[in-house]
């Protein structure tokens, strides 16, 4: 599968995201592949399990920004909901919100396999 096709499958806007990487597709690919091993998601998962709200906010905020920079806007938005919930001290739906983050994260990681 072509690189652009993988981006489209990941629901990443190819033109915008490649532009953000100064038209350097290989640099974008490098960072997308690094995303698979990034420690923020496992840290967020652990914080959710432990109900460590400060760490949840930190990890969700970090993952939100990282995913936005890579053009993974659906994941970024889902993380933003968690950040907003924690900042507003509304913890009731965190497990449901995290389940949506997890679903999107897993989908993206599966797509990334096609870049190897």
PDB file of C-alpha atoms in Angstrom:
ATOM      1  CA  UNK A   1       0.000   0.000   0.000  1.00  0.00           C
ATOM      2  CA  UNK A   2       1.293   3.469  -0.866  1.00  0.00           C
ATOM      3  CA  UNK A   3       2.189   5.887   1.928  1.00  0.00           C
ATOM      4  CA  UNK A   4      -0.606   8.311   0.999  1.00  0.00           C
ATOM      5  CA  UNK A   5      -3.111   5.443   1.003  1.00  0.00           C
ATOM      6  CA  UNK A   6      -2.062   4.471   4.524  1.00  0.00           C
ATOM      7  CA  UNK A   7      -2.501   8.076   5.677  1.00  0.00           C
ATOM      8  CA  UNK A   8      -5.983   8.146   4.182  1.00  0.00           C
ATOM      9  CA  UNK A   9      -6.826   4.832   5.845  1.00  0.00           C
ATOM     10  CA  UNK A  10      -5.639   6.344   9.136  1.00  0.00           C
ATOM     11  CA  UNK A  11      -7.952   9.313   8.457  1.00  0.00           C
ATOM     12  CA  UNK A  12      -4.972  11.652   8.345  1.00  0.00           C
ATOM     13  CA  UNK A  13      -5.203  14.596   5.949  1.00  0.00           C
ATOM     14  CA  UNK A  14      -2.185  13.854   3.723  1.00  0.00           C
ATOM     15  CA  UNK A  15      -1.727  17.364   2.300  1.00  0.00           C
ATOM     16  CA  UNK A  16      -1.968  19.156   5.630  1.00  0.00           C
ATOM     17  CA  UNK A  17       0.162  16.699   7.577  1.00  0.00           C
ATOM     18  CA  UNK A  18       2.879  16.370   4.943  1.00  0.00           C
ATOM     19  CA  UNK A  19       2.965  20.181   4.732  1.00  0.00           C
ATOM     20  CA  UNK A  20       3.450  20.294   8.513  1.00  0.00           C
ATOM     21  CA  UNK A  21       6.526  18.098   7.984  1.00  0.00           C
ATOM     22  CA  UNK A  22       7.933  20.497   5.339  1.00  0.00           C
ATOM     23  CA  UNK A  23       6.863  18.198   2.488  1.00  0.00           C
ATOM     24  CA  UNK A  24       9.187  15.511   3.855  1.00  0.00           C
ATOM     25  CA  UNK A  25       7.214  12.254   3.639  1.00  0.00           C
ATOM     26  CA  UNK A  26      10.081  10.158   4.960  1.00  0.00           C
ATOM     27  CA  UNK A  27      10.298  12.319   8.086  1.00  0.00           C
ATOM     28  CA  UNK A  28       6.554  11.959   8.661  1.00  0.00           C
ATOM     29  CA  UNK A  29       6.815   8.209   8.162  1.00  0.00           C
ATOM     30  CA  UNK A  30       9.670   8.061  10.669  1.00  0.00           C
ATOM     31  CA  UNK A  31       7.602   9.848  13.324  1.00  0.00           C
ATOM     32  CA  UNK A  32       4.510   7.791  12.600  1.00  0.00           C
ATOM     33  CA  UNK A  33       6.503   4.601  13.127  1.00  0.00           C
ATOM     34  CA  UNK A  34       7.964   6.009  16.352  1.00  0.00           C
ATOM     35  CA  UNK A  35       4.427   6.632  17.548  1.00  0.00           C
ATOM     36  CA  UNK A  36       3.938   2.877  17.993  1.00  0.00           C
ATOM     37  CA  UNK A  37       6.573   2.770  20.723  1.00  0.00           C
ATOM     38  CA  UNK A  38       5.674   6.055  22.397  1.00  0.00           C
ATOM     39  CA  UNK A  39       5.221   5.603  26.158  1.00  0.00           C
ATOM     40  CA  UNK A  40       2.399   8.102  26.679  1.00  0.00           C
ATOM     41  CA  UNK A  41      -0.469   5.784  25.806  1.00  0.00           C
ATOM     42  CA  UNK A  42       0.605   2.976  28.192  1.00  0.00           C
ATOM     43  CA  UNK A  43       1.109   5.614  30.887  1.00  0.00           C
ATOM     44  CA  UNK A  44      -2.391   6.970  30.265  1.00  0.00           C
ATOM     45  CA  UNK A  45      -3.845   3.472  30.457  1.00  0.00           C
ATOM     46  CA  UNK A  46      -2.094   2.862  33.777  1.00  0.00           C
ATOM     47  CA  UNK A  47      -3.241   6.228  35.154  1.00  0.00           C
ATOM     48  CA  UNK A  48      -6.839   5.438  34.173  1.00  0.00           C
ATOM     49  CA  UNK A  49      -6.636   2.078  35.937  1.00  0.00           C
ATOM     50  CA  UNK A  50      -5.182   3.713  39.058  1.00  0.00           C
ATOM     51  CA  UNK A  51      -7.541   6.718  38.894  1.00  0.00           C
ATOM     52  CA  UNK A  52      -4.533   9.032  39.116  1.00  0.00           C
ATOM     53  CA  UNK A  53      -6.288  12.147  37.822  1.00  0.00           C
ATOM     54  CA  UNK A  54      -3.215  14.385  37.699  1.00  0.00           C
ATOM     55  CA  UNK A  55      -1.359  11.772  35.633  1.00  0.00           C
ATOM     56  CA  UNK A  56      -4.449  11.203  33.469  1.00  0.00           C
ATOM     57  CA  UNK A  57      -4.537  14.902  32.637  1.00  0.00           C
ATOM     58  CA  UNK A  58      -0.809  15.016  31.879  1.00  0.00           C
ATOM     59  CA  UNK A  59      -0.796  11.895  29.696  1.00  0.00           C
ATOM     60  CA  UNK A  60      -4.027  12.695  27.875  1.00  0.00           C
ATOM     61  CA  UNK A  61      -2.789  16.226  27.166  1.00  0.00           C
ATOM     62  CA  UNK A  62       0.541  14.924  25.868  1.00  0.00           C
ATOM     63  CA  UNK A  63      -1.123  12.294  23.681  1.00  0.00           C
ATOM     64  CA  UNK A  64      -3.583  14.900  22.418  1.00  0.00           C
ATOM     65  CA  UNK A  65      -0.780  17.152  21.206  1.00  0.00           C
ATOM     66  CA  UNK A  66       1.364  14.361  19.822  1.00  0.00           C
ATOM     67  CA  UNK A  67      -1.491  12.857  17.844  1.00  0.00           C
ATOM     68  CA  UNK A  68      -2.578  16.280  16.552  1.00  0.00           C
ATOM     69  CA  UNK A  69       0.938  16.997  15.295  1.00  0.00           C
ATOM     70  CA  UNK A  70       0.888  13.702  13.401  1.00  0.00           C
ATOM     71  CA  UNK A  71      -2.524  14.461  11.898  1.00  0.00           C
ATOM     72  CA  UNK A  72      -4.350  11.867  13.994  1.00  0.00           C
ATOM     73  CA  UNK A  73      -7.202  14.238  14.693  1.00  0.00           C
ATOM     74  CA  UNK A  74      -9.728  11.638  15.859  1.00  0.00           C
ATOM     75  CA  UNK A  75      -7.358  10.421  18.558  1.00  0.00           C
ATOM     76  CA  UNK A  76      -6.482  13.983  19.503  1.00  0.00           C
ATOM     77  CA  UNK A  77     -10.154  14.904  19.940  1.00  0.00           C
ATOM     78  CA  UNK A  78     -10.830  11.844  22.070  1.00  0.00           C
ATOM     79  CA  UNK A  79      -7.892  12.723  24.309  1.00  0.00           C
ATOM     80  CA  UNK A  80      -9.137  16.314  24.539  1.00  0.00           C
ATOM     81  CA  UNK A  81     -12.418  15.058  26.008  1.00  0.00           C
ATOM     82  CA  UNK A  82     -10.477  13.322  28.771  1.00  0.00           C
ATOM     83  CA  UNK A  83      -8.377  16.419  29.464  1.00  0.00           C
ATOM     84  CA  UNK A  84     -11.508  18.565  29.686  1.00  0.00           C
ATOM     85  CA  UNK A  85     -13.276  16.074  31.951  1.00  0.00           C
ATOM     86  CA  UNK A  86     -10.383  15.914  34.408  1.00  0.00           C
ATOM     87  CA  UNK A  87      -9.929  19.682  34.416  1.00  0.00           C
ATOM     88  CA  UNK A  88     -13.633  20.028  35.210  1.00  0.00           C
ATOM     89  CA  UNK A  89     -13.484  17.337  37.917  1.00  0.00           C
ATOM     90  CA  UNK A  90     -16.006  15.179  36.072  1.00  0.00           C
ATOM     91  CA  UNK A  91     -14.659  11.680  36.369  1.00  0.00           C
ATOM     92  CA  UNK A  92     -17.820   9.587  35.891  1.00  0.00           C
ATOM     93  CA  UNK A  93     -17.313   8.845  32.192  1.00  0.00           C
ATOM     94  CA  UNK A  94     -13.526   8.535  32.086  1.00  0.00           C
ATOM     95  CA  UNK A  95     -13.618   4.782  31.503  1.00  0.00           C
ATOM     96  CA  UNK A  96     -15.979   5.222  28.553  1.00  0.00           C
ATOM     97  CA  UNK A  97     -13.900   8.076  27.137  1.00  0.00           C
ATOM     98  CA  UNK A  98     -10.726   6.054  27.516  1.00  0.00           C
ATOM     99  CA  UNK A  99     -12.365   3.075  25.774  1.00  0.00           C
ATOM    100  CA  UNK A 100     -12.870   5.344  22.741  1.00  0.00           C
ATOM    101  CA  UNK A 101      -9.238   6.487  22.920  1.00  0.00           C
ATOM    102  CA  UNK A 102      -8.138   2.867  23.143  1.00  0.00           C
ATOM    103  CA  UNK A 103     -10.270   1.882  20.163  1.00  0.00           C
ATOM    104  CA  UNK A 104      -8.825   4.638  17.983  1.00  0.00           C
ATOM    105  CA  UNK A 105      -5.282   4.038  19.216  1.00  0.00           C
ATOM    106  CA  UNK A 106      -5.523   0.333  18.379  1.00  0.00           C
ATOM    107  CA  UNK A 107      -6.955   1.116  14.934  1.00  0.00           C
ATOM    108  CA  UNK A 108      -4.108   3.511  14.180  1.00  0.00           C
ATOM    109  CA  UNK A 109      -1.454   1.065  15.363  1.00  0.00           C
ATOM    110  CA  UNK A 110      -2.953  -1.601  13.116  1.00  0.00           C
ATOM    111  CA  UNK A 111      -2.768   0.785  10.140  1.00  0.00           C
ATOM    112  CA  UNK A 112       0.849   1.606  10.974  1.00  0.00           C
ATOM    113  CA  UNK A 113       1.799  -2.018  10.346  1.00  0.00           C
ATOM    114  CA  UNK A 114       1.323  -1.268   6.650  1.00  0.00           C
ATOM    115  CA  UNK A 115       4.189   1.244   6.742  1.00  0.00           C
ATOM    116  CA  UNK A 116       6.786  -1.321   7.750  1.00  0.00           C
TER     117      UNK A 116
END
